[in-house]
DNA sequence: CGGAGTGGTAGT
DNA sequence: ACTACCACTCCG
């Protein structure tokens, strides 16, 4: 007897690189025969072309720049790469600065106004401005598997010896934590945005 | 602020006995403000017009026959009805015999073939045939809140003094119990039926 | 896999 | 335009 496939996991051309689509057939219950679809990105996180450091040259070919941290000697890096199977990629410090003063535009070439960050998220590091923090934070929120918390080192130590104290996995902002009241305020904003969307669609 | 009622569950005169109408206000989304109506029958099982004893006269007015068990005296019944708030309705014995030799037909007036019961389910009671047991069993499966097990009294006692020993809540079949192997066999049947349904829907 | 809840539409 | 109904998603 030819039993149909109950679990089927496939790569799929329409999906971003590294994503897989899995179809699972419901076998029992009232909804037996229906198919649940799951998407997995395990193994490869995010589009490699978006992982910093990023070239700001216009090109459809993704060519990430690879500059190593200055205080890591070549020999120590080779040893680490051998241990970890060369999976840990070096990260450029302050890659965000390369994108400074570049703004997004709409189709009419009108620049889109700046987005303001909450006051409590303060820039940290030498010569880092608010727009730069925004890029840094947005990238972290997109990529990081772990929580985005900001830099833990003190402001003075970062400004004097950034190479030592900057954590490249975290955005260039001061350490911040979110409380119940923050969550509540954000929920209210979402509620309000939904209301306005409703009204807009009705009209 | 005047908050409208979001969930309202009511008995409703227009509904069959035991049904409840619930109105639920949609709170979010594009259809916010609309009301969904749900009907529930929890608490009372089945349409009272289908509960035996059933008249076989054609009539849109439901007029159940009410014959009391002969061995229950009027005084004892009155006492019980006082205790239980007159909620226990008397049941006619062997009401199934009234429906004997009546078969279902399709729209072309062709009679639908008999359904066979498993061998182990044996008819019990004076002059009860397989088709009668089937009606009896089907009704029990539809109505009973408690498990359907069949008659517990012995065959001889039932045939000699049915009025005393017949349990009107159970179908007119010998006591039957279901084992692990029965369940397994049934599961296999269901699996097979589902497979065929899938194939049919695909074609 | 079930259930709550919303989106979408045929039919009036 | 509205209603009643079904389809579907999303979450636990």
Coordinates of N, CA and C (backbone and C1' of nucleotides) in Angstrom, one line a residue, chain A residues 26-28, chain C residues 1-3:
Chain A
X26 N -1.5 16.4 9.2 CA -2.3 16.0 10.4 C -2.9 14.7 10.3
X27 N -2.5 13.8 11.2 CA -2.9 12.4 11.0 C -4.2 12.0 11.8
X28 N -4.5 12.7 12.9 CA -5.7 12.3 13.7 C -6.5 13.6 13.9
Chain C
dC1 P -2.1 15.9 13.6 O5' -3.0 16.6 14.7 C5' -3.3 15.9 15.9 C4' -4.2 16.8 16.7 C3' -5.4 17.4 16.0 O3' -6.5 17.2 16.9 C1' -4.1 19.2 17.0
dG2 P -8.0 17.6 16.4 O5' -8.4 18.8 17.4 C5' -8.1 18.6 18.8 C4' -8.5 19.8 19.6 C3' -9.8 20.4 19.3 O3' -10.4 20.8 20.5 C1' -8.1 22.0 18.9
dG3 P -11.9 21.4 20.5 O5' -11.6 23.0 20.5 C5' -10.7 23.5 21.5 C4' -10.6 25.0 21.4 C3' -12.0 25.6 21.0 O3' -12.1 26.7 21.9 C1' -10.3 26.3 19.5

